[in-house]
Short mmCIF file of C-alpha atoms and ligand atoms in Angstrom, two decimals:
data_model
loop_
_atom_site.label_atom_id
_atom_site.label_comp_id
_atom_site.label_asym_id
_atom_site.label_seq_id
_atom_site.Cartn_x
_atom_site.Cartn_y
_atom_site.Cartn_z
CA MET A 1 5.17 -19.97 -40.68
CA LEU A 2 8.26 -18.86 -38.82
CA LEU A 3 7.59 -15.26 -39.83
CA TRP A 4 4.01 -15.53 -38.65
CA VAL A 5 5.13 -16.89 -35.27
CA LEU A 6 7.70 -14.16 -34.98
CA SER A 7 5.33 -11.32 -35.77
CA PHE A 8 2.67 -12.83 -33.52
CA THR A 9 5.17 -13.04 -30.66
CA ILE A 10 6.21 -9.44 -31.13
CA LEU A 11 2.60 -8.30 -31.26
CA VAL A 12 1.74 -10.13 -28.04
CA SER A 13 4.81 -8.91 -26.18
CA SER A 14 4.29 -5.29 -27.16
CA ASP A 15 0.66 -5.57 -25.99
CA ASN A 16 1.68 -7.02 -22.63
CA SER A 17 4.59 -4.68 -22.12
CA VAL A 18 4.62 -3.12 -18.66
CA PRO A 19 7.18 -0.56 -17.42
CA ILE A 20 9.31 -1.36 -14.43
CA TYR A 21 10.78 1.52 -12.45
CA LYS A 22 13.77 1.83 -10.15
CA TYR A 23 14.01 4.61 -7.59
CA SER A 24 16.25 7.41 -6.52
CA ILE A 25 16.27 8.65 -2.94
CA ILE A 26 15.39 12.32 -2.59
CA ASN A 27 15.37 12.47 1.22
CA THR A 28 15.96 10.08 4.10
CA TYR A 29 14.04 10.58 7.34
CA LYS A 30 14.08 8.65 10.58
CA HIS A 31 11.33 6.17 11.36
CA SER A 32 10.87 4.34 14.65
CA SER A 33 11.92 0.70 14.46
CA LYS A 34 9.22 0.08 17.10
CA ASP A 35 6.52 0.91 14.57
CA TYR A 36 5.22 -2.09 12.66
CA THR A 37 3.91 0.18 9.92
CA GLN A 38 0.63 -0.90 8.34
CA GLY A 39 -0.68 2.40 7.05
CA LEU A 40 0.90 5.76 6.25
CA GLU A 41 -0.79 9.04 5.26
CA TYR A 42 0.12 12.72 5.36
CA LEU A 43 -2.49 15.03 6.85
CA SER A 44 -0.39 18.03 5.83
CA ASN A 45 3.24 18.73 4.93
CA ASP A 46 4.26 18.42 8.54
CA ILE A 47 1.78 15.96 10.05
CA LEU A 48 1.97 12.25 9.40
CA ILE A 49 -0.70 9.72 10.39
CA GLN A 50 0.57 6.19 10.90
CA SER A 51 -1.16 2.92 11.76
CA ALA A 52 1.08 0.42 13.54
CA GLY A 53 0.10 -3.23 13.92
CA GLU A 54 0.74 -6.34 16.03
CA TYR A 55 -1.43 -7.61 18.90
CA GLY A 56 -0.87 -5.59 22.06
CA ARG A 57 1.06 -2.88 20.19
CA SER A 58 -1.50 -1.70 17.65
CA ARG A 59 -2.08 2.04 17.55
CA LEU A 60 -2.97 5.02 15.45
CA GLN A 61 -0.46 7.86 15.64
CA LYS A 62 -0.43 11.51 14.75
CA LEU A 63 3.21 12.49 14.31
CA ASN A 64 5.10 15.70 13.63
CA PHE A 65 7.03 15.37 10.39
CA PRO A 66 9.96 15.10 10.03
CA SER A 67 10.81 14.99 13.74
CA MET A 68 8.41 12.05 14.22
CA SER A 69 7.56 13.29 17.71
CA ILE A 70 4.16 12.04 18.82
CA ILE A 71 1.33 14.59 18.85
CA LYS A 72 -1.26 12.01 19.83
CA GLU A 73 -1.55 8.26 19.94
CA TYR A 74 -4.65 6.05 20.15
CA LYS A 75 -3.89 2.57 21.48
CA LEU A 76 -6.14 -0.22 20.29
CA ASP A 77 -7.42 -2.96 22.58
CA PRO A 78 -4.84 -5.82 22.58
CA SER A 79 -7.34 -8.08 20.81
CA PHE A 80 -7.02 -5.96 17.63
CA PHE A 81 -4.26 -6.00 15.02
CA ALA A 82 -4.26 -2.64 13.23
CA GLU A 83 -3.84 -2.53 9.47
CA GLY A 84 -4.12 0.05 6.67
CA ILE A 85 -5.50 3.58 6.96
CA THR A 86 -6.93 6.21 4.65
CA ILE A 87 -8.19 9.76 5.20
CA LEU A 88 -11.48 10.74 3.52
CA ASN A 89 -13.54 13.85 4.33
CA ASN A 90 -11.59 14.52 7.54
CA LYS A 91 -12.14 10.99 8.80
CA ILE A 92 -9.45 8.39 9.30
CA TYR A 93 -10.51 4.82 8.40
CA GLN A 94 -8.38 2.10 9.98
CA LEU A 95 -8.71 -1.58 9.14
CA THR A 96 -7.97 -4.44 11.49
CA TRP A 97 -6.53 -7.74 10.30
CA LEU A 98 -8.67 -10.73 11.35
CA GLU A 99 -11.13 -8.92 13.59
CA LYS A 100 -13.45 -7.86 10.73
CA LYS A 101 -13.82 -4.38 12.18
CA MET A 102 -12.91 -0.99 10.76
CA PHE A 103 -12.41 1.98 13.08
CA VAL A 104 -13.40 5.50 12.03
CA TYR A 105 -11.69 8.46 13.77
CA SER A 106 -11.64 12.21 13.53
CA THR A 107 -8.31 13.68 12.43
CA ASP A 108 -7.73 14.36 16.16
CA LEU A 109 -7.85 10.59 16.68
CA VAL A 110 -11.18 10.55 18.47
CA LEU A 111 -12.91 7.24 17.77
CA LEU A 112 -16.24 7.98 16.04
CA ASP A 113 -17.47 4.63 14.81
CA VAL A 114 -16.75 0.90 14.59
CA ILE A 115 -17.83 -0.74 11.34
CA ILE A 116 -18.27 -4.48 10.88
CA ILE A 117 -16.53 -5.71 7.75
CA LYS A 118 -18.54 -8.39 6.01
CA ASN A 119 -17.79 -11.07 3.41
CA PRO A 120 -16.55 -11.24 0.72
CA ILE A 121 -13.81 -9.16 2.38
CA LEU A 122 -11.95 -11.89 4.28
CA GLN A 123 -9.35 -9.88 6.19
CA GLY A 124 -8.35 -6.24 6.54
CA TRP A 125 -5.06 -5.38 4.82
CA GLY A 126 -4.90 -2.11 2.85
CA ILE A 127 -7.23 0.82 2.24
CA CYS A 128 -7.27 3.97 0.10
CA ASN A 129 -9.86 6.31 -1.40
CA ASP A 130 -10.48 8.26 -4.61
CA GLY A 131 -12.14 11.20 -2.82
CA ILE A 132 -15.55 9.47 -2.87
CA PHE A 133 -15.20 5.71 -2.37
CA LEU A 134 -13.05 3.45 -0.23
CA TYR A 135 -10.92 0.67 -1.74
CA ILE A 136 -9.96 -2.29 0.45
CA SER A 137 -7.51 -5.18 -0.02
CA ASP A 138 -7.78 -8.40 1.98
CA GLY A 139 -4.57 -10.27 1.18
CA SER A 140 -6.02 -11.92 -1.93
CA SER A 141 -5.90 -10.56 -5.51
CA PHE A 142 -9.10 -8.61 -4.94
CA ILE A 143 -9.57 -4.92 -4.23
CA TYR A 144 -13.10 -4.03 -3.12
CA LYS A 145 -14.80 -0.68 -3.73
CA MET A 146 -16.93 0.37 -0.74
CA ASP A 147 -19.47 3.12 -0.18
CA PRO A 148 -18.24 5.11 2.86
CA ASN A 149 -21.82 5.90 3.94
CA SER A 150 -23.63 2.57 3.65
CA TYR A 151 -20.42 0.45 3.85
CA LYS A 152 -21.87 -1.63 1.01
CA ILE A 153 -19.41 -3.22 -1.39
CA LEU A 154 -20.13 -1.79 -4.83
CA SER A 155 -17.70 -3.72 -7.02
CA SER A 156 -14.33 -5.44 -7.05
CA ILE A 157 -11.31 -5.86 -9.29
CA LYS A 158 -8.81 -8.70 -9.41
CA VAL A 159 -5.22 -7.52 -9.77
CA HIS A 160 -3.48 -9.13 -12.72
CA GLN A 161 -0.91 -8.86 -15.45
CA GLY A 162 -2.00 -10.70 -18.57
CA THR A 163 -3.43 -13.97 -17.29
CA LYS A 164 -1.46 -13.92 -14.02
CA TYR A 165 -3.16 -12.85 -10.80
CA ILE A 166 -1.10 -11.19 -8.10
CA VAL A 167 -1.88 -12.17 -4.50
CA SER A 168 -1.06 -10.56 -1.13
CA ILE A 169 -2.09 -7.10 -2.30
CA ASN A 170 -1.37 -5.03 0.80
CA GLU A 171 -1.13 -1.32 1.69
CA LEU A 172 -2.93 0.89 -0.87
CA GLU A 173 -2.56 4.49 -2.00
CA TRP A 174 -4.70 6.34 -4.55
CA VAL A 175 -2.39 8.35 -6.82
CA ASN A 176 -3.70 10.39 -9.77
CA GLY A 177 -6.34 7.88 -10.80
CA GLU A 178 -4.20 4.80 -10.09
CA ILE A 179 -4.01 2.49 -7.09
CA TRP A 180 -0.48 1.90 -5.84
CA ALA A 181 -0.09 -1.24 -3.76
CA ASN A 182 2.55 -2.94 -1.68
CA ILE A 183 2.71 -6.68 -2.22
CA TYR A 184 3.31 -8.42 1.11
CA TYR A 185 6.84 -9.85 1.39
CA SER A 186 7.93 -8.24 -1.86
CA LYS A 187 10.51 -5.59 -2.64
CA TYR A 188 8.24 -4.34 -5.39
CA PHE A 189 5.12 -2.26 -5.37
CA ILE A 190 2.68 -2.12 -8.25
CA ARG A 191 0.60 0.54 -9.95
CA ILE A 192 -2.89 -0.72 -10.77
CA ASN A 193 -5.68 0.46 -13.07
CA PRO A 194 -8.65 0.70 -10.63
CA ASP A 195 -11.18 0.07 -13.44
CA ASN A 196 -10.01 -3.40 -14.42
CA GLY A 197 -7.18 -4.50 -12.09
CA ASN A 198 -4.52 -4.36 -14.82
CA ILE A 199 -1.00 -3.75 -13.59
CA LEU A 200 0.22 -0.51 -15.13
CA ALA A 201 3.77 -0.64 -13.76
CA TRP A 202 6.13 -2.27 -11.29
CA VAL A 203 8.39 -0.34 -8.95
CA ASN A 204 11.52 -2.13 -7.78
CA LEU A 205 12.56 -0.96 -4.31
CA THR A 206 15.28 -3.57 -3.81
CA GLY A 207 18.09 -2.24 -1.62
CA LEU A 208 16.15 0.71 -0.24
CA GLU A 209 16.68 -0.01 3.48
CA ALA A 210 20.36 -0.88 4.05
CA ASN A 211 19.77 -3.91 6.26
CA GLU A 212 16.47 -4.94 4.75
CA ASP A 213 17.56 -8.54 4.19
CA ALA A 214 18.18 -9.02 7.91
CA PHE A 215 14.77 -7.47 8.55
CA TRP A 216 13.09 -9.69 5.98
CA TYR A 217 13.27 -12.78 8.18
CA GLY A 218 11.44 -11.03 10.98
CA GLY A 219 8.67 -10.04 8.61
CA TYR A 220 9.90 -6.46 8.63
CA VAL A 221 9.10 -5.96 4.99
CA LEU A 222 8.34 -2.98 2.83
CA ASN A 223 4.98 -1.50 3.81
CA GLY A 224 3.59 1.98 3.65
CA ILE A 225 3.25 4.26 0.64
CA ALA A 226 2.15 7.85 1.14
CA VAL A 227 1.94 10.36 -1.68
CA TYR A 228 1.42 13.97 -0.65
CA ASP A 229 2.02 17.19 -2.57
CA GLN A 230 3.45 15.17 -5.52
CA LYS A 231 6.04 13.61 -3.20
CA ILE A 232 6.35 9.83 -2.80
CA PHE A 233 7.19 8.47 0.66
CA VAL A 234 7.82 4.81 1.48
CA THR A 235 8.85 2.85 4.53
CA GLY A 236 8.63 -0.65 5.96
CA LYS A 237 7.50 -2.48 9.08
CA CYS A 238 9.94 -1.51 11.87
CA TRP A 239 12.31 0.12 9.39
CA GLU A 240 14.73 2.70 10.74
CA HIS A 241 14.01 5.09 7.88
CA LEU A 242 11.26 6.59 5.84
CA TYR A 243 12.29 7.66 2.35
CA GLU A 244 11.13 10.22 -0.12
CA ILE A 245 11.81 8.69 -3.53
CA GLU A 246 11.42 9.43 -7.19
CA LEU A 247 10.54 6.77 -9.73
CA VAL A 248 13.14 6.23 -12.44
CA TYR A 249 12.08 4.37 -15.59
CA TYR A 250 14.20 1.24 -16.08
CA GLN A 251 12.71 -0.86 -18.88
CA ASN A 252 9.56 -2.55 -20.13
CA ILE A 253 8.94 -6.15 -19.15
CA THR A 254 6.58 -8.65 -20.76
CA ASP A 255 6.21 -11.09 -17.86
CA VAL A 256 5.60 -10.80 -14.14
CA PRO A 257 8.98 -10.29 -12.43
CA LYS A 258 10.07 -12.69 -9.69
CA TYR A 259 8.66 -10.67 -6.81
C1 NAG B 301 6.29 0.40 -22.23
O1 NAG B 301 4.97 -0.04 -21.96
C2 NAG B 301 4.00 1.00 -21.96
C3 NAG B 301 2.69 0.41 -21.50
O2 NAG B 301 2.35 -0.73 -22.24
C4 NAG B 301 3.93 1.62 -23.35
O3 NAG B 301 2.98 2.66 -23.36
C5 NAG B 301 5.30 2.16 -23.71
O4 NAG B 301 5.26 2.63 -25.05
C6 NAG B 301 6.36 1.09 -23.60
N1 NAG B 301 7.67 1.68 -23.77
C7 NAG B 301 8.64 1.07 -24.45
C8 NAG B 301 9.95 1.81 -24.47
O5 NAG B 301 8.49 0.01 -25.03
C1 NAG B 302 15.40 -5.04 -9.09
O1 NAG B 302 16.56 -4.40 -8.60
C2 NAG B 302 17.61 -5.27 -8.23
C3 NAG B 302 18.73 -4.45 -7.62
O2 NAG B 302 19.06 -3.39 -8.46
C4 NAG B 302 18.06 -6.07 -9.45
O3 NAG B 302 19.05 -7.01 -9.08
C5 NAG B 302 16.86 -6.80 -10.05
O4 NAG B 302 17.25 -7.46 -11.24
C6 NAG B 302 15.73 -5.81 -10.35
N1 NAG B 302 14.57 -6.54 -10.84
C7 NAG B 302 14.06 -6.36 -12.07
C8 NAG B 302 12.90 -7.23 -12.41
O5 NAG B 302 14.50 -5.56 -12.87
#
């Protein structure tokens, strides 16, 4: 009996085993501590598109990289709180938080369209695309797949590890067939299988921004993943730096870490 329990346990744990990564910093760049980063995308090696949130301060920015000088800025009406962005077919899609509207811009930040976001998407948090479809998070465990032409929701996944659902799925990035996602108020981001919502890996970014713990209380948490030209960039809301990092395998875990 004991043997059976033992082998069963081993079998289960090896099935549920998920890698957790640490990071190493490749480059450190400056980032404006005035920018409450909600979305981050590279248009090219030297042009960064950023969505910054908060009521009265929400904007979409086209920035020179790495100088971070502003090429162009589109300020949203103070009644909108800007959220995640993604770039698909030369259009920038920008979510808003509680306003249930998504703005569509040209890559020169000319507003082209305003889309009404309908239920079951409750709020606008993060957005990414696979080259064809949009994927939207709303602060729950769900990620919704949306047709960028009809804006119909085609399907959804619920992010989980084993039987545990992960909530507060935030900023999204499509990376080589995976969805990478910040978890709001967490020092970890996760790599998700977009077909079934399974967590493929955890990435532990603890200690990345030197004074992050002081920032934490102001809500200035990790937010913003941009992968461009095989390079991984991360920053946080009002962080003083943007980092290029590499993922470093740490170990496999069998349970959800305390995130
Ligand atoms: C870690 O987990 C992954 C995914 O389940 C698995 O493919 C890999 O073999 C595991 N590695 C170790 C060292 O256990
Ligand atoms: C994440 O990194 C921190 C700092 O290195 C460490 O204390 C913590 O144990 C790590 N978490 C996991 C789940 O490995």
